[in-house]
PDB file of C-alpha atoms and ligand atoms in Angstrom:
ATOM      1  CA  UNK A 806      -5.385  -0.130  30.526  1.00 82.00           C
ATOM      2  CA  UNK A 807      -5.841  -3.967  29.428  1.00 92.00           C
ATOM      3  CA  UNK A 808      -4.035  -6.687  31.741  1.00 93.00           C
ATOM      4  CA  UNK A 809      -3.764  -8.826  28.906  1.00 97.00           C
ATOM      5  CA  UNK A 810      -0.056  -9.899  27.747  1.00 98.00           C
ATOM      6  CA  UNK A 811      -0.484  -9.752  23.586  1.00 98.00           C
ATOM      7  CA  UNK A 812       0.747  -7.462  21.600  1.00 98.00           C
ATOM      8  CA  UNK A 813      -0.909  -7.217  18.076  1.00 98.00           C
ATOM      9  CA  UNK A 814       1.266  -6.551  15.453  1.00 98.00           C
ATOM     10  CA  UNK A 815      -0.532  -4.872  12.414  1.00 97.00           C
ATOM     11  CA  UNK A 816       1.734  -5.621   9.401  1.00 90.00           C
ATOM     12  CA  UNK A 817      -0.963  -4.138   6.983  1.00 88.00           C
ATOM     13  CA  UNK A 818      -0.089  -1.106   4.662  1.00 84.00           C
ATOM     14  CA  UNK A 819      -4.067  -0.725   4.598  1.00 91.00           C
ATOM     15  CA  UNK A 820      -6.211   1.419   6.266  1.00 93.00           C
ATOM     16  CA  UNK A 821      -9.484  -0.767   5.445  1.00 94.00           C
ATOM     17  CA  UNK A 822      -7.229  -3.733   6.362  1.00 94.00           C
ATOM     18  CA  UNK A 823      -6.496  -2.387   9.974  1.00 96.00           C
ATOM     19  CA  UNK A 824      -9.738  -0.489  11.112  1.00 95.00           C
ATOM     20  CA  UNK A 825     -11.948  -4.281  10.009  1.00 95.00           C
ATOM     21  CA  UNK A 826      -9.696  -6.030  12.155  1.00 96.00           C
ATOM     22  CA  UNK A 827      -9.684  -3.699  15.219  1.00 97.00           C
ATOM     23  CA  UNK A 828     -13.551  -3.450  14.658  1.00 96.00           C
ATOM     24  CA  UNK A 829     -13.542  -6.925  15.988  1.00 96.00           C
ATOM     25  CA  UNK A 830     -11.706  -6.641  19.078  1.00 96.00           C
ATOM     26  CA  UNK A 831     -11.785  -4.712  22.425  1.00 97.00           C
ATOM     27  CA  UNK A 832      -8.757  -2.286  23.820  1.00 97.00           C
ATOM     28  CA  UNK A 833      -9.154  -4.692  26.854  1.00 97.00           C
ATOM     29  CA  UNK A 834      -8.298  -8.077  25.261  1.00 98.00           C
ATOM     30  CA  UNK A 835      -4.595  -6.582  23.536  1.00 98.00           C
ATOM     31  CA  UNK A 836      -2.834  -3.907  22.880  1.00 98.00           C
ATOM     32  CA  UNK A 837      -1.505  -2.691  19.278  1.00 98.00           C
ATOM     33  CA  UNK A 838       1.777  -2.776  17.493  1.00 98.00           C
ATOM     34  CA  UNK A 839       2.602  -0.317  15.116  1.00 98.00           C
ATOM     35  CA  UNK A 840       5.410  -1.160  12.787  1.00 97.00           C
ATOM     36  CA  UNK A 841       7.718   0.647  10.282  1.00 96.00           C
ATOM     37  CA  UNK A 842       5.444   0.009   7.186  1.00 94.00           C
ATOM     38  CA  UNK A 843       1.921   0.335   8.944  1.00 96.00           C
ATOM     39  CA  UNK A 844       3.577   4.105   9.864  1.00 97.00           C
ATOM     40  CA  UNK A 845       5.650   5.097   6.638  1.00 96.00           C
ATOM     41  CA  UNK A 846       2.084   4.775   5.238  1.00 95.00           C
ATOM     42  CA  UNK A 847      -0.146   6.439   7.382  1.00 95.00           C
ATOM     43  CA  UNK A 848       2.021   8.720   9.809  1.00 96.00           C
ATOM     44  CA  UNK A 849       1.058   9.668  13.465  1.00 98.00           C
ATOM     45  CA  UNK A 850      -2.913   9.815  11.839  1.00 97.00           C
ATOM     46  CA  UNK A 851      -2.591   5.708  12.468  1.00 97.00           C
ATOM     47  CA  UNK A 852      -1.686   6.317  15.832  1.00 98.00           C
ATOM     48  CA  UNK A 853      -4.490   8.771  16.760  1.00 98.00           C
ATOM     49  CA  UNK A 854      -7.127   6.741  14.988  1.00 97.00           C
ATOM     50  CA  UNK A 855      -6.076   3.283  17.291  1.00 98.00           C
ATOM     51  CA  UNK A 856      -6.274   5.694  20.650  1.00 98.00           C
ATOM     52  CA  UNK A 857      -9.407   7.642  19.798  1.00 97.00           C
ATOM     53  CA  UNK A 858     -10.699   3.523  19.736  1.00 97.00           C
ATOM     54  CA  UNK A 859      -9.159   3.348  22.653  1.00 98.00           C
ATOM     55  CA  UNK A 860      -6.084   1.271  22.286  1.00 98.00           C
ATOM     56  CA  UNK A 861      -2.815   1.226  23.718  1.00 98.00           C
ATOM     57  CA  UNK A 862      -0.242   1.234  20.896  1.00 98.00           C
ATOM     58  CA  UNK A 863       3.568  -0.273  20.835  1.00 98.00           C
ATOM     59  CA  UNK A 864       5.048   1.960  18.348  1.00 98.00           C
ATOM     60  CA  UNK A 865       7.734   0.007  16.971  1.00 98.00           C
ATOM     61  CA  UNK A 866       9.875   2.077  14.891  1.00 98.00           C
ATOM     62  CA  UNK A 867      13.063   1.084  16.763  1.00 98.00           C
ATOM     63  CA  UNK A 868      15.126   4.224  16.603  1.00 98.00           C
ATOM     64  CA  UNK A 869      18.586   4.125  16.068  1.00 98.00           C
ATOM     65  CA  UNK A 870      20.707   7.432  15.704  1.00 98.00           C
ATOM     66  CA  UNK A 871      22.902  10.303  17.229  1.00 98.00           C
ATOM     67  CA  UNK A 872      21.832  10.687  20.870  1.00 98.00           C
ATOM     68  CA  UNK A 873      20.313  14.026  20.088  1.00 98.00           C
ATOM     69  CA  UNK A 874      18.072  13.045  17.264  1.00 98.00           C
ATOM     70  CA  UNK A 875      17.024  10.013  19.255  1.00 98.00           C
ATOM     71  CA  UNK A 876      16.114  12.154  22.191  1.00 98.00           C
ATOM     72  CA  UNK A 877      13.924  14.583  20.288  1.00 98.00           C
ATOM     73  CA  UNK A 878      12.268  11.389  18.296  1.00 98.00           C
ATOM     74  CA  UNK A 879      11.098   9.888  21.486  1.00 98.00           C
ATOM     75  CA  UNK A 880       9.698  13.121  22.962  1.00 98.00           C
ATOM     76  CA  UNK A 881       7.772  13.111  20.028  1.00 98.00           C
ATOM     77  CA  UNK A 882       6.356   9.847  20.598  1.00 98.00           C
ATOM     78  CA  UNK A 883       6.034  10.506  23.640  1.00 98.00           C
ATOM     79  CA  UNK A 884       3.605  13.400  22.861  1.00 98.00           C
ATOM     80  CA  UNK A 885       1.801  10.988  20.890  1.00 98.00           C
ATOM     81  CA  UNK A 886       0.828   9.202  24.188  1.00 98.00           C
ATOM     82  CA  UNK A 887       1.805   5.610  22.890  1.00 98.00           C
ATOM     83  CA  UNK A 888       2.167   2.988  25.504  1.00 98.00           C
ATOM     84  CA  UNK A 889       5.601   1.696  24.129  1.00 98.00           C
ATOM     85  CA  UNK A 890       8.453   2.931  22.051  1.00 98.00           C
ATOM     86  CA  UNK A 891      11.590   1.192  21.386  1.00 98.00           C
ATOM     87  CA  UNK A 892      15.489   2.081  20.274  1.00 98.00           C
ATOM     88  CA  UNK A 893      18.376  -0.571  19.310  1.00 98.00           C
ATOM     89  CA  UNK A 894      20.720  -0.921  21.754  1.00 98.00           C
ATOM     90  CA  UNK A 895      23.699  -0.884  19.426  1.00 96.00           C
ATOM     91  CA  UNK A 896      23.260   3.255  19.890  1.00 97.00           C
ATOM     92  CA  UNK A 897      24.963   3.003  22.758  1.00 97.00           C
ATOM     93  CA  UNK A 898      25.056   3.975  26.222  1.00 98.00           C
ATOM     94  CA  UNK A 899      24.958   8.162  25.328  1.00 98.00           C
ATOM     95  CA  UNK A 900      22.033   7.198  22.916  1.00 98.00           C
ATOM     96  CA  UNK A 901      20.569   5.252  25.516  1.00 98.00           C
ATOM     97  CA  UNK A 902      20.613   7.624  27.954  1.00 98.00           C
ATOM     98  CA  UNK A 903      19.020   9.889  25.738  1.00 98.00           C
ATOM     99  CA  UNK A 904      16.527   7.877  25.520  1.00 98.00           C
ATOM    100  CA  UNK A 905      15.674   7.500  28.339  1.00 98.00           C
ATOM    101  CA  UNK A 906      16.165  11.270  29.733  1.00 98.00           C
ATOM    102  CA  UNK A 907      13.577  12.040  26.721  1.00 98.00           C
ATOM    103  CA  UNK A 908      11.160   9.828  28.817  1.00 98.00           C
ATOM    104  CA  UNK A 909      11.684  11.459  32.043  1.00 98.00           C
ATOM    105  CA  UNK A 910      11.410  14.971  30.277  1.00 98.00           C
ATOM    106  CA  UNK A 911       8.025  14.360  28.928  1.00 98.00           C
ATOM    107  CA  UNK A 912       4.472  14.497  30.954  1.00 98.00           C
ATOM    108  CA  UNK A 913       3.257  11.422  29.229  1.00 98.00           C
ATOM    109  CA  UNK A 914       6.023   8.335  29.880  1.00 98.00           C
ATOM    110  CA  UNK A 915       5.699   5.393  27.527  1.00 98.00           C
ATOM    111  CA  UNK A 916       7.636   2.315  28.716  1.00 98.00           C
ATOM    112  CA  UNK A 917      11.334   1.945  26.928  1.00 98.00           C
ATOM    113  CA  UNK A 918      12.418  -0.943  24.950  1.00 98.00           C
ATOM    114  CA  UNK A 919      15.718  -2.010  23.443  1.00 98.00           C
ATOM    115  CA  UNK A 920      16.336  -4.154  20.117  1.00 97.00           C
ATOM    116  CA  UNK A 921      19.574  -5.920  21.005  1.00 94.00           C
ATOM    117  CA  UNK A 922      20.079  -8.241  18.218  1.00 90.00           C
ATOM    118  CA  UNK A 923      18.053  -8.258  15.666  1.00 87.00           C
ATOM    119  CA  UNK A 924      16.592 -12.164  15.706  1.00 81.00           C
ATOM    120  CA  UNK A 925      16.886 -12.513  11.670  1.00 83.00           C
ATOM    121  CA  UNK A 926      20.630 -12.169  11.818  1.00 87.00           C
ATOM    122  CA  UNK A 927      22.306 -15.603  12.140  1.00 87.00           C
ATOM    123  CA  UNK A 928      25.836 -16.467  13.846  1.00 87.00           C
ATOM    124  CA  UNK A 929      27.560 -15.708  10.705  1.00 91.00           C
ATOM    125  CA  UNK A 930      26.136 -12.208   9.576  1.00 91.00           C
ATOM    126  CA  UNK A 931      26.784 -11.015  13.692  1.00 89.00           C
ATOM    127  CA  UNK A 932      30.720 -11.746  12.741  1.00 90.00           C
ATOM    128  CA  UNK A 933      30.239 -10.403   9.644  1.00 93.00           C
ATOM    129  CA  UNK A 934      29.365  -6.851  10.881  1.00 92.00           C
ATOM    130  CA  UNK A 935      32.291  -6.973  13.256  1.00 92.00           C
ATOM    131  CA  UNK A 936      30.810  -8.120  16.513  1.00 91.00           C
ATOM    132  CA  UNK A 937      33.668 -10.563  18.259  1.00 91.00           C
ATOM    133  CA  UNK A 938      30.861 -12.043  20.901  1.00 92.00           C
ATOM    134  CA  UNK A 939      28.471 -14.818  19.720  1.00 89.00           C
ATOM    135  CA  UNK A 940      24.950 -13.868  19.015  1.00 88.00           C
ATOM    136  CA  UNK A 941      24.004 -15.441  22.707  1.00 90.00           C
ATOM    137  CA  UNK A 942      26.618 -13.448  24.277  1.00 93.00           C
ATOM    138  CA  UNK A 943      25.938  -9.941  22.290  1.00 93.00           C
ATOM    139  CA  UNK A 944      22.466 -10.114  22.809  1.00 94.00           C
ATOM    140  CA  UNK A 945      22.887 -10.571  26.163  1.00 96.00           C
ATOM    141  CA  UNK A 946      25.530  -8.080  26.951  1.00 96.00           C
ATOM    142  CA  UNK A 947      23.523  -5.605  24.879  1.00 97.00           C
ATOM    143  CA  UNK A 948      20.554  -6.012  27.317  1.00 98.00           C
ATOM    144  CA  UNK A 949      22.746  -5.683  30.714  1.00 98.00           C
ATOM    145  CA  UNK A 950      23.910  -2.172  29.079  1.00 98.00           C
ATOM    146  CA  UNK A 951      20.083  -1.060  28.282  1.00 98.00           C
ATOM    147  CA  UNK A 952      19.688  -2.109  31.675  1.00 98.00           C
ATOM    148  CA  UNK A 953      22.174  -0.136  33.346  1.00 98.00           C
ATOM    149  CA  UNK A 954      21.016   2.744  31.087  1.00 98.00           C
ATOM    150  CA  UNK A 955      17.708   2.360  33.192  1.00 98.00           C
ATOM    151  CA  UNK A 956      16.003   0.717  29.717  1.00 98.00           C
ATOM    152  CA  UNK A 957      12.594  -1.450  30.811  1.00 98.00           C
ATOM    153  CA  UNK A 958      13.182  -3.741  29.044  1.00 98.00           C
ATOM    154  CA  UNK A 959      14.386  -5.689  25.355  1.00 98.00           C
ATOM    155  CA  UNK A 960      12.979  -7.063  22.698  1.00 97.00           C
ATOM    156  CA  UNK A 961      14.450 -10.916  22.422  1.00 94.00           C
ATOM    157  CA  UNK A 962      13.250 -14.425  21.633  1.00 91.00           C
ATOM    158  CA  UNK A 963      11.188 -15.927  24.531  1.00 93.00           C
ATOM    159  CA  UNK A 964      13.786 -18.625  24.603  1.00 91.00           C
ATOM    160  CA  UNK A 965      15.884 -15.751  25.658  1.00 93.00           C
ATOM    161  CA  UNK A 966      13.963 -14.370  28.770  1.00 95.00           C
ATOM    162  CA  UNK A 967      15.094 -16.130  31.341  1.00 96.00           C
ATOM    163  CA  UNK A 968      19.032 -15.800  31.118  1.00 96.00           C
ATOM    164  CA  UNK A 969      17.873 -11.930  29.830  1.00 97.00           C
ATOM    165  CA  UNK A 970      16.253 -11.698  33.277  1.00 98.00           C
ATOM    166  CA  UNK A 971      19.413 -13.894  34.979  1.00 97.00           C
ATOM    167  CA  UNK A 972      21.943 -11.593  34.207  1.00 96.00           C
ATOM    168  CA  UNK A 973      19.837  -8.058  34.610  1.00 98.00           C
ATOM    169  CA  UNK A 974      16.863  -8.241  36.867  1.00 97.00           C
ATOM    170  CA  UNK A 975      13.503  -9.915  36.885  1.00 97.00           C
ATOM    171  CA  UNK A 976      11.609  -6.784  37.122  1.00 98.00           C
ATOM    172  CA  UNK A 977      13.543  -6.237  33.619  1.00 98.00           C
ATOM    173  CA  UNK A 978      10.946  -6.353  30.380  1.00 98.00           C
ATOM    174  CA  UNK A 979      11.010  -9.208  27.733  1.00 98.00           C
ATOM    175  CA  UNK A 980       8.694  -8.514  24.709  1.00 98.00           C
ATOM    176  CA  UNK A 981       9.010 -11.680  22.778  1.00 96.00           C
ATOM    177  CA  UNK A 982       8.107 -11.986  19.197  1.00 95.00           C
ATOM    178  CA  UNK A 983       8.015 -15.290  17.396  1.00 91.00           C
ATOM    179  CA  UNK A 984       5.095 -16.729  18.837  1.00 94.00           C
ATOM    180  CA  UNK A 985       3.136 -19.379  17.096  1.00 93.00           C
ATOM    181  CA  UNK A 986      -0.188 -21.220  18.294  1.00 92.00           C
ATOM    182  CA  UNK A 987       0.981 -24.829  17.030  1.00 82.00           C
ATOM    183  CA  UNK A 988       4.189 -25.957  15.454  1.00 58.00           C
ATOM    184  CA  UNK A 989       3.142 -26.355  12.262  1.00 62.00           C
ATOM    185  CA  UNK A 990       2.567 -22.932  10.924  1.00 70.00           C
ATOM    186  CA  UNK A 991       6.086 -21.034  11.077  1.00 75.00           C
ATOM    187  CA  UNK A 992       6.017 -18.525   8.518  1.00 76.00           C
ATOM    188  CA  UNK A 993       8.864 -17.066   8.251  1.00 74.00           C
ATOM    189  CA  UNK A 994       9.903 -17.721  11.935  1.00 73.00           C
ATOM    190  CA  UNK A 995      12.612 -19.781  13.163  1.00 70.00           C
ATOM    191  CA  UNK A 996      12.912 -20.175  16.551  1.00 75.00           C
ATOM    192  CA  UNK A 997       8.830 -20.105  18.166  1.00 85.00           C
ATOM    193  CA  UNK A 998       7.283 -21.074  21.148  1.00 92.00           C
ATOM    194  CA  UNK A 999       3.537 -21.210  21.940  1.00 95.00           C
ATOM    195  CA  UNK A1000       1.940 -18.655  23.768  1.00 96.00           C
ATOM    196  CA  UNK A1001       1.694 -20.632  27.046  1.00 96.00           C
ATOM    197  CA  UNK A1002       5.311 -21.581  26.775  1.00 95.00           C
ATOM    198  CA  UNK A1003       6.097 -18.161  26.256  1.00 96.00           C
ATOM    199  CA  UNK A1004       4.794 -16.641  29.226  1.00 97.00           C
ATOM    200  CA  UNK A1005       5.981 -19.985  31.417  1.00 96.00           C
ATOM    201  CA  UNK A1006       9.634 -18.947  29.917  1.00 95.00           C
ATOM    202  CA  UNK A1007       9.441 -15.481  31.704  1.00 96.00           C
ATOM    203  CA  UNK A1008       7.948 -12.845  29.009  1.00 97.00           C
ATOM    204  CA  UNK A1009       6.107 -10.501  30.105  1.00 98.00           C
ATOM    205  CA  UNK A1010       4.573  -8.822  26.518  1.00 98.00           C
ATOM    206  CA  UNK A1011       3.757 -11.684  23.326  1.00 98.00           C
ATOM    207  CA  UNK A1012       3.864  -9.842  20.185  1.00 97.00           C
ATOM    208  CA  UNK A1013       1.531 -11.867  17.258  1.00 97.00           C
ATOM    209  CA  UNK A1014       0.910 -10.894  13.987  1.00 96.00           C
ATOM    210  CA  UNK A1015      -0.169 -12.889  11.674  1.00 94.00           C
ATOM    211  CA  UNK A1016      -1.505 -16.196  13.980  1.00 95.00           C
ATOM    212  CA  UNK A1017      -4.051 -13.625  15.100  1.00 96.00           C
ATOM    213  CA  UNK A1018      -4.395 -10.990  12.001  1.00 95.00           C
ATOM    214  CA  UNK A1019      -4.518 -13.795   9.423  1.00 93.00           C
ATOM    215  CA  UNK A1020      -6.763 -16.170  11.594  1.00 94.00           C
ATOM    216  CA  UNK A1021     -10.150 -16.739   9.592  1.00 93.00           C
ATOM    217  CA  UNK A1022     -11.718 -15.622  13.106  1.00 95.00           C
ATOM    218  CA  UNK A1023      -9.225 -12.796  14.464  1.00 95.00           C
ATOM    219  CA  UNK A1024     -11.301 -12.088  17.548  1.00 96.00           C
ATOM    220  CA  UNK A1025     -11.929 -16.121  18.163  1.00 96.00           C
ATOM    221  CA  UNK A1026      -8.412 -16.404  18.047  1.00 96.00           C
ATOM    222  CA  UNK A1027      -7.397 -13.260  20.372  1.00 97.00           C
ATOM    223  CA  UNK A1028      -9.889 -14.775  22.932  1.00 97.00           C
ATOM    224  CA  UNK A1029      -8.532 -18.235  22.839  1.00 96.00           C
ATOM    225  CA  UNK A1030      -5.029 -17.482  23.667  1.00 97.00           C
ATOM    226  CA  UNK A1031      -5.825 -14.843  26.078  1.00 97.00           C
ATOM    227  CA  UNK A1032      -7.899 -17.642  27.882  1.00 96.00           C
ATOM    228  CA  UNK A1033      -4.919 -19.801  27.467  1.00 95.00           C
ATOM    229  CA  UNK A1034      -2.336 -17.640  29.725  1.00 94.00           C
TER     230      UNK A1034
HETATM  231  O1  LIG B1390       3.376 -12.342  12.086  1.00 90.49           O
HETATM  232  P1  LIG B1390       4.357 -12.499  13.230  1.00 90.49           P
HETATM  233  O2  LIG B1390       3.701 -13.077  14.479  1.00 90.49           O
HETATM  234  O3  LIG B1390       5.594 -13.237  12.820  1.00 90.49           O
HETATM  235  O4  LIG B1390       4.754 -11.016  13.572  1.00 90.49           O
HETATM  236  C1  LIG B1390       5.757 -10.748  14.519  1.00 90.49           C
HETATM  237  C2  LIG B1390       5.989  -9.272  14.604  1.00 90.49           C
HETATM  238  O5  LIG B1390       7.089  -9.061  15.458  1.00 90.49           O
HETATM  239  C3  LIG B1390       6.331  -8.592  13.286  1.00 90.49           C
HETATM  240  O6  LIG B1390       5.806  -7.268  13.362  1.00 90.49           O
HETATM  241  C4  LIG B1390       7.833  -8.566  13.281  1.00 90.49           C
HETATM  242  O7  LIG B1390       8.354  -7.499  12.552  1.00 90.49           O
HETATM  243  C5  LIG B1390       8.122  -8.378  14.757  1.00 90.49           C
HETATM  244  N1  LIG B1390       9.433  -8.820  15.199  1.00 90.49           N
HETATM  245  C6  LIG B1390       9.921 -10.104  15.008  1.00 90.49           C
HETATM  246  N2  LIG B1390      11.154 -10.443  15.461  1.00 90.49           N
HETATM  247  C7  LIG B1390      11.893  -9.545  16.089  1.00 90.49           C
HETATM  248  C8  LIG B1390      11.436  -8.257  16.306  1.00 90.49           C
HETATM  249  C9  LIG B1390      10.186  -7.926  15.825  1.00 90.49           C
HETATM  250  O8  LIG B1390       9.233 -10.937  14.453  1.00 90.49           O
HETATM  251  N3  LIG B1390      13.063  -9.903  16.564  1.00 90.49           N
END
């Protein structure tokens, strides 16, 4: 079990792609994200593959469903032995609990994550689909819920964490995506902090993708910011 805060995200839809890069780094500098495309690709085989190396894998397929289907999903995953799984909150509190009862039902007991919000929706498209709260609000009245349903934790912006934490509980998770070394290389990212400004704003897990995976020296790069926090 690595002590370090990053979260790799491996957006590649190639095998070769993914094995060179984790060739160059160590289960104890980060642990592994494994996405939607990464796993419509490649299956649970990915999953096994990144463990038998020894890595502790995030998968992040963010189920969303009738309580039931959820439940049986995240035994499943469960099985797997990942690290982290994660559900949207927008479920709701039966799906929720579901969730989390499929945890306590299974030997192996990966932590449980919520998507509130997603953080490519903008003010407009939240009113669009009905929601009468602002994006700040909903998000945050999303994560109170997963908290009540005895969720670890959400997904959300590191500029989120600390009212996240404010109005549920410090222990509470925040994995924060949108993490960029510098401000000058954005992507497709909107709202970013730097790793060190991340963890000073209260998250506990950085997910990175492609300031590490697209880094002329990955493993340099890993190092550097793992140094840095
Ligand atoms: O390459 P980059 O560092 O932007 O990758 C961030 C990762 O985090 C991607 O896998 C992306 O899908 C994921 N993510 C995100 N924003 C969210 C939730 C997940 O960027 N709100």
């Amino acid at each position: 079990m690595t002590t370090s805060k990053i979260i790799v995200a491996l957006d590649f839809n190639d095998l070769e792609q993914v094995l060179h890069f984790v060739e160059q780094i160590q289960p104890s500098e980060c642990r592994l994200k494994v996405g939607k495309e990464l796993f419509t690709a490649y299956g649970p085989q990915i999953v096994r593959e990144l463990h038998a190396r020894g890595f502790e894998v995030f998968l992040d397929l963010k189920f969303h469903d009738i309580p039931n289907t959820v439940y049986k999903a995240i035994r499943v995953a469960a099985d797997l032995g990942v690290w982290m799984v994660n559900v949207h909150a927008s479920g709701g509190r039966e799906m929720l609990v579901k969730a989390r009862q499929a945890i306590q039902d299974s030997q192996h007991k990966p932590l449980l994550i919520a998507v509130t919000i997603l953080t490519s929706l903008s003010d407009a498209e939240v009113v669009e689909i009905g929601y009468s709260r602002s994006l700040t609000e909903q998000t945050l009245y999303l994560a109170q819920l997963s908290y009540a349903c005895g969720i670890d934790g959400v997904v959300c912006s590191a500029h989120e964490s600390t009212a996240i934490k404010q109005n549920t509980n410090a222990k509470f998770l925040t994995v924060t995506p949108g993490i960029r070394l510098s401000a000058d290389k954005t992507d497709d990212q909107t709202r970013i902090m730097t790793p060190v400004q991340a963890i000073a704003s209260g998250a506990d897990y950085l997910v990175i993708g492609r300031p590490i995976t697209q880094a002329l020296t990955p493993a340099t790069t890993l190092r550097a910011i793992n140094q840095s926090i």
